[in-house]
Short mmCIF file of N, CA and C in Angstrom, two decimals:
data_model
loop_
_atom_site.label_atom_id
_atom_site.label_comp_id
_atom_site.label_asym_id
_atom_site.label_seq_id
_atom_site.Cartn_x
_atom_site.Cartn_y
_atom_site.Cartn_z
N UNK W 22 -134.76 -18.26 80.16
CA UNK W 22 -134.01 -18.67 81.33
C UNK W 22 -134.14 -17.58 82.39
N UNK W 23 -134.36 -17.91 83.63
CA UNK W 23 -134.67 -17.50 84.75
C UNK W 23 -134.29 -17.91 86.12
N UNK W 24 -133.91 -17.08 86.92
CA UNK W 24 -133.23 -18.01 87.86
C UNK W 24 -133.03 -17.19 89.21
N UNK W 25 -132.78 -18.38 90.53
CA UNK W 25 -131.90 -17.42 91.79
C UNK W 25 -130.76 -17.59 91.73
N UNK W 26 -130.26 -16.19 92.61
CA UNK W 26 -128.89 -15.95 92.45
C UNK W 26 -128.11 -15.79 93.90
N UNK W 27 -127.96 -16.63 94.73
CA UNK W 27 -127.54 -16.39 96.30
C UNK W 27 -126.08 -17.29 96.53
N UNK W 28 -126.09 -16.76 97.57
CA UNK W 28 -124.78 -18.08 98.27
C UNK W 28 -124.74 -18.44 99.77
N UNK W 29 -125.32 -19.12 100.07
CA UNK W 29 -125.65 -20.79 98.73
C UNK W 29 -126.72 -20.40 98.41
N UNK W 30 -126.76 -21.46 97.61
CA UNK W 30 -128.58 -21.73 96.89
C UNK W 30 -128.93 -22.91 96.75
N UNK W 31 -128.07 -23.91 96.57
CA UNK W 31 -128.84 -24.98 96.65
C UNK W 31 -130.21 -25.70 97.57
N UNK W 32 -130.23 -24.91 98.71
CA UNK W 32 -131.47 -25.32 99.38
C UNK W 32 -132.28 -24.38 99.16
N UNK W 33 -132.42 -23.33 97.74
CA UNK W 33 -133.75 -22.68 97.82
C UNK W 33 -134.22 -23.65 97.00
N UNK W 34 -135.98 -23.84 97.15
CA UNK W 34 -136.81 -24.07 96.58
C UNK W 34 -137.71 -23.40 95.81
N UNK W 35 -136.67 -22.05 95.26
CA UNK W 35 -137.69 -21.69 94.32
C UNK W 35 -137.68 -22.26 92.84
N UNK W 36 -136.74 -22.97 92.50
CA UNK W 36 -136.39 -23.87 90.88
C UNK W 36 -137.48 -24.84 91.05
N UNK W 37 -137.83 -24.89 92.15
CA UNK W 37 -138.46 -26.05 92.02
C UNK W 37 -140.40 -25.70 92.11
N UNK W 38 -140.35 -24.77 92.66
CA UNK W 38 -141.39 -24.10 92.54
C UNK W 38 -141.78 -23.27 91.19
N UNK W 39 -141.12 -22.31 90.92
CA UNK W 39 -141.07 -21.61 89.73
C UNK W 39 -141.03 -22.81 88.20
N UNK W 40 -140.30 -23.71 88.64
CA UNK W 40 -140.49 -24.72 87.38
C UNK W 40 -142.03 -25.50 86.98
N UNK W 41 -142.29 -25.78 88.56
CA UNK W 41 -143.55 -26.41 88.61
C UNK W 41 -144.54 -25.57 87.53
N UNK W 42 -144.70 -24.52 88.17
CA UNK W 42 -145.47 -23.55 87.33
C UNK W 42 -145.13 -22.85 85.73
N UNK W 43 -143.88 -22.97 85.64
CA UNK W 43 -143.64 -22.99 83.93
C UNK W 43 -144.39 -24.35 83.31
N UNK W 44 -144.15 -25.37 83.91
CA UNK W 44 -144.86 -26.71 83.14
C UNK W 44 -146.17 -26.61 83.62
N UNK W 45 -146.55 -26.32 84.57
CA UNK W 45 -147.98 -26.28 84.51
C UNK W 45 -148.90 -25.43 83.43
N UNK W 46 -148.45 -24.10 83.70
CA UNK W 46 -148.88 -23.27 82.49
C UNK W 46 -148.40 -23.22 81.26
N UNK W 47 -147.73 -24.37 80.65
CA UNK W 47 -147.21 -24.10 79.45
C UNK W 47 -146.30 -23.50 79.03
N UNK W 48 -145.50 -22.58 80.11
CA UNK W 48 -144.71 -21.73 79.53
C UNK W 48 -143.27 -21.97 79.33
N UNK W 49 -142.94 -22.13 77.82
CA UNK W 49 -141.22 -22.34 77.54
C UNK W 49 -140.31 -21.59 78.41
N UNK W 50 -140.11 -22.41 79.22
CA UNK W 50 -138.41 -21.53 80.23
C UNK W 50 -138.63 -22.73 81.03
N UNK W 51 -137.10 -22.17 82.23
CA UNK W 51 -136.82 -22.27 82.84
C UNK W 51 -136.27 -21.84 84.15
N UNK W 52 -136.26 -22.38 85.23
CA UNK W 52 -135.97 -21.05 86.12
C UNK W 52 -134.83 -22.40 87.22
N UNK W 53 -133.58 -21.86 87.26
CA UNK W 53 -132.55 -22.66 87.35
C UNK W 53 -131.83 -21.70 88.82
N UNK W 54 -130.95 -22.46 89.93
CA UNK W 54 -130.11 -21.47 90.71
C UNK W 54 -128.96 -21.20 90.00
N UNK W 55 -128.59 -19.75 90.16
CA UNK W 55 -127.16 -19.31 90.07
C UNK W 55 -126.34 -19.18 91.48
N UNK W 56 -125.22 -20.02 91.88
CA UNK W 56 -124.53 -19.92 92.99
C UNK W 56 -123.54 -19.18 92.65
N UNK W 57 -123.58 -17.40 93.20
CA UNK W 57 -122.84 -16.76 92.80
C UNK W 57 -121.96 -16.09 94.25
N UNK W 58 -120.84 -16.62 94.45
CA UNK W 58 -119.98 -15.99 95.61
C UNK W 58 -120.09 -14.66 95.16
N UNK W 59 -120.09 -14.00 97.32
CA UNK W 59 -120.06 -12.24 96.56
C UNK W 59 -119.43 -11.66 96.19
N UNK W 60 -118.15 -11.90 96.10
CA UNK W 60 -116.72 -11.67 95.34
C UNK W 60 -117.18 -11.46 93.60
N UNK W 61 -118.11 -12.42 93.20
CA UNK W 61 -118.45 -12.41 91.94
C UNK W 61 -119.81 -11.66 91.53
N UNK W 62 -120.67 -11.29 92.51
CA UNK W 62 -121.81 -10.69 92.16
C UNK W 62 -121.85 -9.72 90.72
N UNK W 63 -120.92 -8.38 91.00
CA UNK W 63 -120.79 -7.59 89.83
C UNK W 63 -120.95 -8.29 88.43
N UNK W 64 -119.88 -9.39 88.33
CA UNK W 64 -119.77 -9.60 87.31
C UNK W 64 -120.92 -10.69 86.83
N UNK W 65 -121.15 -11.64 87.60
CA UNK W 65 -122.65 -11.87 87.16
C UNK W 65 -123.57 -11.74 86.65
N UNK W 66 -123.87 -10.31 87.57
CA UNK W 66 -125.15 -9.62 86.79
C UNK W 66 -124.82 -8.86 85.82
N UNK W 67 -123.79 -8.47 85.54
CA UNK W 67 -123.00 -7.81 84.12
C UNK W 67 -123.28 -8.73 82.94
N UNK W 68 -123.07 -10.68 83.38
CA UNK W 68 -123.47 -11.35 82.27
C UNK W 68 -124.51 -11.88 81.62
N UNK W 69 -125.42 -11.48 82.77
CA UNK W 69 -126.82 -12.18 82.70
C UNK W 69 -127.51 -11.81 81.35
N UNK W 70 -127.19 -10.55 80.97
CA UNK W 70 -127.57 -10.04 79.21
C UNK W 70 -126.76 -11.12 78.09
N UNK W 71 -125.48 -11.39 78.27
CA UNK W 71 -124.49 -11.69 77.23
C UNK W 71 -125.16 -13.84 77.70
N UNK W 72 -125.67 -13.74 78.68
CA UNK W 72 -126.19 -15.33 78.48
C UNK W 72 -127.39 -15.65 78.26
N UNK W 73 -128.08 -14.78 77.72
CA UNK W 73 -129.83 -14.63 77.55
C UNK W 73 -130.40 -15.03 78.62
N UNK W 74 -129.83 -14.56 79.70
CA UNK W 74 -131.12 -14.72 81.01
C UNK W 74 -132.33 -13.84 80.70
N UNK W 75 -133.48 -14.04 81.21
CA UNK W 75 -134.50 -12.67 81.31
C UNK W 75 -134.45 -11.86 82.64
N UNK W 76 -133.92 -12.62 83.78
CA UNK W 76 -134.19 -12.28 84.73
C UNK W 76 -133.88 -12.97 86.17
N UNK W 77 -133.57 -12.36 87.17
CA UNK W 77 -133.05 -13.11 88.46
C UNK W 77 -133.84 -12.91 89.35
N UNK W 78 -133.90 -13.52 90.86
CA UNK W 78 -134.27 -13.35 91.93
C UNK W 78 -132.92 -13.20 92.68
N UNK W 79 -132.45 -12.20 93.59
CA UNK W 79 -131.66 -12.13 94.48
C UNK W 79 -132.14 -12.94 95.44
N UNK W 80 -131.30 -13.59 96.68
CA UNK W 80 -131.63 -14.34 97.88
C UNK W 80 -129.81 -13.63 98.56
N UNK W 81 -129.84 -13.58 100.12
CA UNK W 81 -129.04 -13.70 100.67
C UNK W 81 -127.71 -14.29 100.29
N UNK W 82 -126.32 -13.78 99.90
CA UNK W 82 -126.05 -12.30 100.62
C UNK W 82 -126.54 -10.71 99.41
N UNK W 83 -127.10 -11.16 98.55
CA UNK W 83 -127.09 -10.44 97.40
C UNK W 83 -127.95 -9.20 97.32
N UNK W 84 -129.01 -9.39 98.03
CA UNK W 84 -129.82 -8.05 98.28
C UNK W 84 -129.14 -6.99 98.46
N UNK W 85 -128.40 -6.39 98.69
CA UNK W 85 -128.27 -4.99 99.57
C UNK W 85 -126.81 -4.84 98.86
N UNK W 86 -125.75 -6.06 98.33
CA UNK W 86 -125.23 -5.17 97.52
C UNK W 86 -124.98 -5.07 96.05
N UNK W 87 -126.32 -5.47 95.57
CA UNK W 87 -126.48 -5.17 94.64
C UNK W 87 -127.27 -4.19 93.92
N UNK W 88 -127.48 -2.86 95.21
CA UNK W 88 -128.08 -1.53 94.66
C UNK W 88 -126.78 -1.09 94.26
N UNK W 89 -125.41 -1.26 94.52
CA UNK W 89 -124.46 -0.91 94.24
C UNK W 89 -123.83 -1.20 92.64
N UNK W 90 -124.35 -2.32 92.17
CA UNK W 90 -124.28 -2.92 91.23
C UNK W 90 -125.59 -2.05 89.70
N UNK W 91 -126.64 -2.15 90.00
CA UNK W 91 -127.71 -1.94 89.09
C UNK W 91 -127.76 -0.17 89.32
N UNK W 92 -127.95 0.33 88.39
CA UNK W 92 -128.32 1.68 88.20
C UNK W 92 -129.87 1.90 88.38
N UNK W 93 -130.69 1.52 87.33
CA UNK W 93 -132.30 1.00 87.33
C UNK W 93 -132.81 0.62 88.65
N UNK W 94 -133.25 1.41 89.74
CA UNK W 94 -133.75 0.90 90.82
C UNK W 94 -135.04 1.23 91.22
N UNK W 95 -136.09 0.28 91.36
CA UNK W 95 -137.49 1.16 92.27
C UNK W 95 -137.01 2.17 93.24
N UNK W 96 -138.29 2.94 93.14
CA UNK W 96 -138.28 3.15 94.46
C UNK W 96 -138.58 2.55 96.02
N UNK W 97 -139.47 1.74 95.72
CA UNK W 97 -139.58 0.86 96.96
C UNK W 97 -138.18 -0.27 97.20
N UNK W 98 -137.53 -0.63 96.12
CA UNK W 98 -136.45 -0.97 96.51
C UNK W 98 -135.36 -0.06 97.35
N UNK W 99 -135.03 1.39 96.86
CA UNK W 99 -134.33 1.96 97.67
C UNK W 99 -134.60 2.50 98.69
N UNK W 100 -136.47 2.57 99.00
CA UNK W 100 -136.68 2.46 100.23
C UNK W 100 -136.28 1.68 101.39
N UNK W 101 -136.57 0.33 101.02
CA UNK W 101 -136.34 -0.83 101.47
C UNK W 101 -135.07 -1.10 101.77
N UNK W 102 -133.96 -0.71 100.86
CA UNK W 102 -132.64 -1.20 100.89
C UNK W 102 -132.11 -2.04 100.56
N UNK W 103 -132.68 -2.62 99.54
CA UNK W 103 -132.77 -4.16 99.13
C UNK W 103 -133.52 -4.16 97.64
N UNK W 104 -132.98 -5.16 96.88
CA UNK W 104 -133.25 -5.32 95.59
C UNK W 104 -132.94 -7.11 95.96
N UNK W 105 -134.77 -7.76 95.31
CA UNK W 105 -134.64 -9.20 95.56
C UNK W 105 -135.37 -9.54 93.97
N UNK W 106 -135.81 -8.46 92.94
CA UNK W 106 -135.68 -8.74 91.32
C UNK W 106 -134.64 -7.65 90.16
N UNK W 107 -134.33 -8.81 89.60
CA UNK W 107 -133.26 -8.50 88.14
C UNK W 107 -134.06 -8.60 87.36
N UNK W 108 -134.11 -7.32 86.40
CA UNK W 108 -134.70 -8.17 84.95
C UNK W 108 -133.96 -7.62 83.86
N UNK W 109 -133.42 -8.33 82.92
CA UNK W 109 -133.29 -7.97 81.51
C UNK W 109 -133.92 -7.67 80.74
N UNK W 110 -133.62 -6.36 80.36
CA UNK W 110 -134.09 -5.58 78.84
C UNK W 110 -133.48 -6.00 77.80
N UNK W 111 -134.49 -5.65 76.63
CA UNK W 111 -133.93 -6.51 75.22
C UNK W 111 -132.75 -5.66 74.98
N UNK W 112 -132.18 -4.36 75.28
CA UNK W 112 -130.87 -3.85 75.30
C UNK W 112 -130.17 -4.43 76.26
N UNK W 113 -130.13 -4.89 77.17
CA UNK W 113 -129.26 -5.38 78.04
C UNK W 113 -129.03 -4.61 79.23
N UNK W 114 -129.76 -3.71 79.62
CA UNK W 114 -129.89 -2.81 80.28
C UNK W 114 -130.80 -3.76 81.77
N UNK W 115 -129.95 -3.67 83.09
CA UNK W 115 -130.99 -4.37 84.13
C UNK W 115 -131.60 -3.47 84.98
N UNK W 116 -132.86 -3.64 85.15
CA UNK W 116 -133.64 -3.03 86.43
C UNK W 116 -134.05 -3.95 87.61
N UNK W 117 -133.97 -3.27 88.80
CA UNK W 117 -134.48 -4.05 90.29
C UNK W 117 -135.08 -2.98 90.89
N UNK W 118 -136.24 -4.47 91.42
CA UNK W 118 -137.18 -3.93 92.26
C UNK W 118 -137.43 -4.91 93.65
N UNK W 119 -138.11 -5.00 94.55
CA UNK W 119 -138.41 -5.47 95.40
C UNK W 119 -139.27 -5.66 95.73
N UNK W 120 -139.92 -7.34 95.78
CA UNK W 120 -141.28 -7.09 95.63
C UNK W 120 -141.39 -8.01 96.94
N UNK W 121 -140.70 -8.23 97.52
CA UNK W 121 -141.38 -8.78 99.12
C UNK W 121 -141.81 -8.31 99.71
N UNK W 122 -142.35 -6.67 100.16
CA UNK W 122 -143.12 -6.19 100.67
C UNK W 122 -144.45 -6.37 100.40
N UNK W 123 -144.81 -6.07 98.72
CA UNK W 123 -145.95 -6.20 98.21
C UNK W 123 -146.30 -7.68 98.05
N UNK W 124 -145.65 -8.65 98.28
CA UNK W 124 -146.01 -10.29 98.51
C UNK W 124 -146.24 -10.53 99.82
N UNK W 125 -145.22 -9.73 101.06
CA UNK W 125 -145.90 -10.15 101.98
C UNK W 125 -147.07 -9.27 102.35
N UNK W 126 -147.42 -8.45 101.71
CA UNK W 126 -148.94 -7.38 102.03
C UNK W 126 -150.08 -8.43 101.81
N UNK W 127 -149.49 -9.12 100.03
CA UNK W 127 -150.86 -9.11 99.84
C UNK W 127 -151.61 -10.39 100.45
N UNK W 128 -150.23 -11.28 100.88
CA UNK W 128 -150.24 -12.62 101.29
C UNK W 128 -151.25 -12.20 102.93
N UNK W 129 -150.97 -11.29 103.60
CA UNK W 129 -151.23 -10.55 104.91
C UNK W 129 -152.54 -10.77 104.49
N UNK W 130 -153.37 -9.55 103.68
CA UNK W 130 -154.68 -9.81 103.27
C UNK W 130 -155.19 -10.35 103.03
N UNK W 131 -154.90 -12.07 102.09
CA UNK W 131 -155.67 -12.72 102.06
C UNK W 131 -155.90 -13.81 103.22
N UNK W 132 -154.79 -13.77 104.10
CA UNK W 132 -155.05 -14.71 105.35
C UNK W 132 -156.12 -13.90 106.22
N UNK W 133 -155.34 -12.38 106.66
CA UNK W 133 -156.21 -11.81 107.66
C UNK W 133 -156.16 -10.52 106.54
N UNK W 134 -157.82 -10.88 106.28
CA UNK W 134 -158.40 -9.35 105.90
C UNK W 134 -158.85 -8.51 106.63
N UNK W 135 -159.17 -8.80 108.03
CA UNK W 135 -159.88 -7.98 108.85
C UNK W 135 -158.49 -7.32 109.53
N UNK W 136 -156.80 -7.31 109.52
CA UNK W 136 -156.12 -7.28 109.88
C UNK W 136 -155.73 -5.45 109.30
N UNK W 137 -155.54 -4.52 110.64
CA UNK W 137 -155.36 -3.22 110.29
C UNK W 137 -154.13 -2.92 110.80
N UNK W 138 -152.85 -1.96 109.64
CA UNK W 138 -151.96 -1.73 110.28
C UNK W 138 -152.01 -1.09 111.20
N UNK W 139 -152.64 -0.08 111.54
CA UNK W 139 -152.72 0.77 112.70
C UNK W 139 -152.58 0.70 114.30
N UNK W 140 -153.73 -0.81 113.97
CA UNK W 140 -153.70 -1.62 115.04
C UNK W 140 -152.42 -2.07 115.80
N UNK W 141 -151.38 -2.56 114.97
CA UNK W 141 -150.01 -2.85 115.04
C UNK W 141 -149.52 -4.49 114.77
N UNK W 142 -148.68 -4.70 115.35
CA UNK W 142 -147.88 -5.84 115.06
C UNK W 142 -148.78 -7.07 115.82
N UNK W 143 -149.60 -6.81 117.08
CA UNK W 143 -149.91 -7.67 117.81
C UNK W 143 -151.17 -7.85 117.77
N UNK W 144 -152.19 -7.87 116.90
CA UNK W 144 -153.38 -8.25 116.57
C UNK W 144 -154.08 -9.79 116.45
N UNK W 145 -154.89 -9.86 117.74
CA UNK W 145 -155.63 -11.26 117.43
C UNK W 145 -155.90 -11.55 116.25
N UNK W 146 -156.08 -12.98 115.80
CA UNK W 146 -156.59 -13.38 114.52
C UNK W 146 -156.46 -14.74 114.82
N UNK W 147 -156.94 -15.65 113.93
CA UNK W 147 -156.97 -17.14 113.98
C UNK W 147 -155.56 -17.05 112.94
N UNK W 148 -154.61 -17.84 113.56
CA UNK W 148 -153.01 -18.11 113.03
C UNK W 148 -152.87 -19.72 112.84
N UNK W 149 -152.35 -19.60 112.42
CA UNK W 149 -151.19 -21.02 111.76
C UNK W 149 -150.11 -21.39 112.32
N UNK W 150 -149.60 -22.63 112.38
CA UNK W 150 -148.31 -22.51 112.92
C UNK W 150 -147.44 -23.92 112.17
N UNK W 151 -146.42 -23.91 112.40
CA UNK W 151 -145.85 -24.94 110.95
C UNK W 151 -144.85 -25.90 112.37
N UNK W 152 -146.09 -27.12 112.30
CA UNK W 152 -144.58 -27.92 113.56
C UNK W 152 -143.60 -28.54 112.86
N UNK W 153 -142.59 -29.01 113.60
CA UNK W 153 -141.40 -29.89 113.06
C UNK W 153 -141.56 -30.52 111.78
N UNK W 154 -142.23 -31.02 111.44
CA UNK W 154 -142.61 -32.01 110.39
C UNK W 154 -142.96 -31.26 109.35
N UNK W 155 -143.33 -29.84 109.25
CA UNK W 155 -143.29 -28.91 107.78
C UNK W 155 -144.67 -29.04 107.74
N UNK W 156 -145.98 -29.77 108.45
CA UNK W 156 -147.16 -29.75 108.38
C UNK W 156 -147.92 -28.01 109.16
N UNK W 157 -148.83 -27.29 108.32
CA UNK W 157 -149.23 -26.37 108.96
C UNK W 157 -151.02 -26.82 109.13
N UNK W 158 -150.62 -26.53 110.31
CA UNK W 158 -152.06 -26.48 111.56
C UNK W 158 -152.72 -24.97 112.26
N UNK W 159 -153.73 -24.92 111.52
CA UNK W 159 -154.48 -23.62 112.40
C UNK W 159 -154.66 -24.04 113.86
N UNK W 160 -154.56 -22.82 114.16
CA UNK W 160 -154.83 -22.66 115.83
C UNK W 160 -155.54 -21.50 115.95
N UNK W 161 -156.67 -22.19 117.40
CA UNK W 161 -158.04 -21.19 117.47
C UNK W 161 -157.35 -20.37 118.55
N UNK W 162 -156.47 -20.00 119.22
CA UNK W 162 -156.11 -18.77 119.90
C UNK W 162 -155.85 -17.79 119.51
N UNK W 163 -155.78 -16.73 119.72
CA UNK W 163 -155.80 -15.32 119.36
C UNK W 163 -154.00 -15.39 119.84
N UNK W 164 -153.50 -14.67 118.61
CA UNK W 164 -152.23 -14.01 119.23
C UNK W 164 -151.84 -13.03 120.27
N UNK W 165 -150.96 -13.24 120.96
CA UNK W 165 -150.84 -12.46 122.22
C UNK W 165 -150.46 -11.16 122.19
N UNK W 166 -151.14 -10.34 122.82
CA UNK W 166 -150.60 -9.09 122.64
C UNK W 166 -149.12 -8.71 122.85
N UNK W 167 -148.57 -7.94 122.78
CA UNK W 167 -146.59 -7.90 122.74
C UNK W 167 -146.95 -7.19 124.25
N UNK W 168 -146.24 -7.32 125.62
CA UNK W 168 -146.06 -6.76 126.40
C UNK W 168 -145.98 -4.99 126.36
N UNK W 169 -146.90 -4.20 126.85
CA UNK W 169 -146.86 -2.57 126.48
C UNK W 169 -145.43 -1.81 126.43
N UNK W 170 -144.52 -2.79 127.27
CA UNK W 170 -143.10 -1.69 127.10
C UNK W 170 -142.46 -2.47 126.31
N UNK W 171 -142.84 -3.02 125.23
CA UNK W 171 -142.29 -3.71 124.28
C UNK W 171 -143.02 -2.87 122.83
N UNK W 172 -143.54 -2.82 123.16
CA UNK W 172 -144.74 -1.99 121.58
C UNK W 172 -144.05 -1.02 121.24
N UNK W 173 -143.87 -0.51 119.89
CA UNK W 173 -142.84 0.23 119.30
C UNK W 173 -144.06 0.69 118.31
N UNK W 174 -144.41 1.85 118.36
CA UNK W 174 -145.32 2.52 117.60
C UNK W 174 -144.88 2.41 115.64
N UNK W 175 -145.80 2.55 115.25
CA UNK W 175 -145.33 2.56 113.59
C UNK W 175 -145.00 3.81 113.64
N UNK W 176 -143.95 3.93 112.63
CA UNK W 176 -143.20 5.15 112.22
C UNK W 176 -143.62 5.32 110.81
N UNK W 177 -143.37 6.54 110.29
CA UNK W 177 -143.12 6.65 108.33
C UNK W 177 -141.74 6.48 108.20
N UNK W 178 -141.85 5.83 107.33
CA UNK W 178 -140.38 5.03 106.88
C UNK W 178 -139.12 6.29 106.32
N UNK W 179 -137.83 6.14 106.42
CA UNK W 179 -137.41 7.46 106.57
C UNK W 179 -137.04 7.75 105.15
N UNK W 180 -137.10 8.95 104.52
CA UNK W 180 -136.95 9.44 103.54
C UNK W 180 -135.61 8.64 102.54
N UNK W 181 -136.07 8.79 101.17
CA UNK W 181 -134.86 7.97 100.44
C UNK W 181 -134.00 9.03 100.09
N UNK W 182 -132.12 9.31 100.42
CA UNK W 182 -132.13 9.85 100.14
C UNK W 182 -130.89 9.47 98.55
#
C-alpha cells in the first residue's frame, strides 16, 4: 500500500496513474489517497508504519510541514524546503526526500535537450501548450525572451543551514 497524502486530494490523479502502472507491470499494491487535515499530519505519518503503508507522496498543504515531522531528510529536500516522498522502513523508521526537482530536470531534458541553464529561464525552443480542452499542441514559435529589467540572474541556492 501506497499512497497521496494532501488536503484535499480527491482531485489528484495520481491513484489513478500510479495504479495504472501497478496493473500494468504486474506489481501487487496499491496506491490509494490519504485525505489528511493539517491538524492531523503528525499523527498520520506516525501511523503509516503501524498500517503497513510502504510509502507516501506529500501534495499541498503537507510539504513544508512535514520536515518538522520526519527526522530522515535528504539533502535536496532541506535544500528545497519541502519533502513531497515518505517511505517506510521495515523498522518503522520514515525517510523524505524530494524528488520534483530531479523529475522536473529530467522531464526538461528530454523535451529540450539542447536547453542550457546558463542561458536562463527565457530560452527559445519549440514548446507546447495545453488549451482548454486538456489537448496539448506544439507550437512552432520560439518563446519570448522575459523583458531585460525583468531577468533575474541565477543565483547558488543558499546554504542549508
Amino acid at each position: 500500500v501506497a499512497g497521496i497524502m494532501g488536503w484535499p486530494v480527491s482531485h489528484s490523479k495520481s491513484p489513478a496513474l500510479h495504479g495504472f502502472w501497478l496493473r500494468e507491470l504486474g506489481i501487487d499494491g496499491v496506491y490509494v489517497p490519504f485525505p489528511v487535515h493539517p491538524d492531523g499530519l503528525k499523527k498520520a505519518l506516525q501511523a503509516l508504519p503501524l498500517l503497513g503503508v510502504a510509502g507516501v507522496n506529500l501534495t499541498v498543504p503537507h510539504k513544508e510541514e512535514a520536515l518538522a515531522v520526519i527526522k530522515d531528510i535528504s539533502p535536496a529536500a532541506l535544500r528545497i524546503g519541502a519533502i513531497n516522498t515518505v517511505k517506510v522502513h521495515e523498522n518503522g523508521d520514515l525517510s523524505a526526500d524530494n524528488t520534483d526537482v530531479s523529475g522536473f530536470m529530467a522531464n526538461l531534458k528530454q523535451e529540450v535537450p539542447a536547453w542550457n541553464p546558463a542561458a536562463g529561464p527565457a530560452v527559445p525552443c519549440p514548446a507546447r501548450r495545453h488549451d482548454h480542452d486538456g489537448r496539448s499542441r506544439a507550437f512552432s514559435s520560439p518563446a519570448p525572451a522575459a523583458p531585460a529589467a525583468r531577468r533575474v540572474p541565477a543565483a547558488a541556492p543558499a546554504p542549508v543551514r
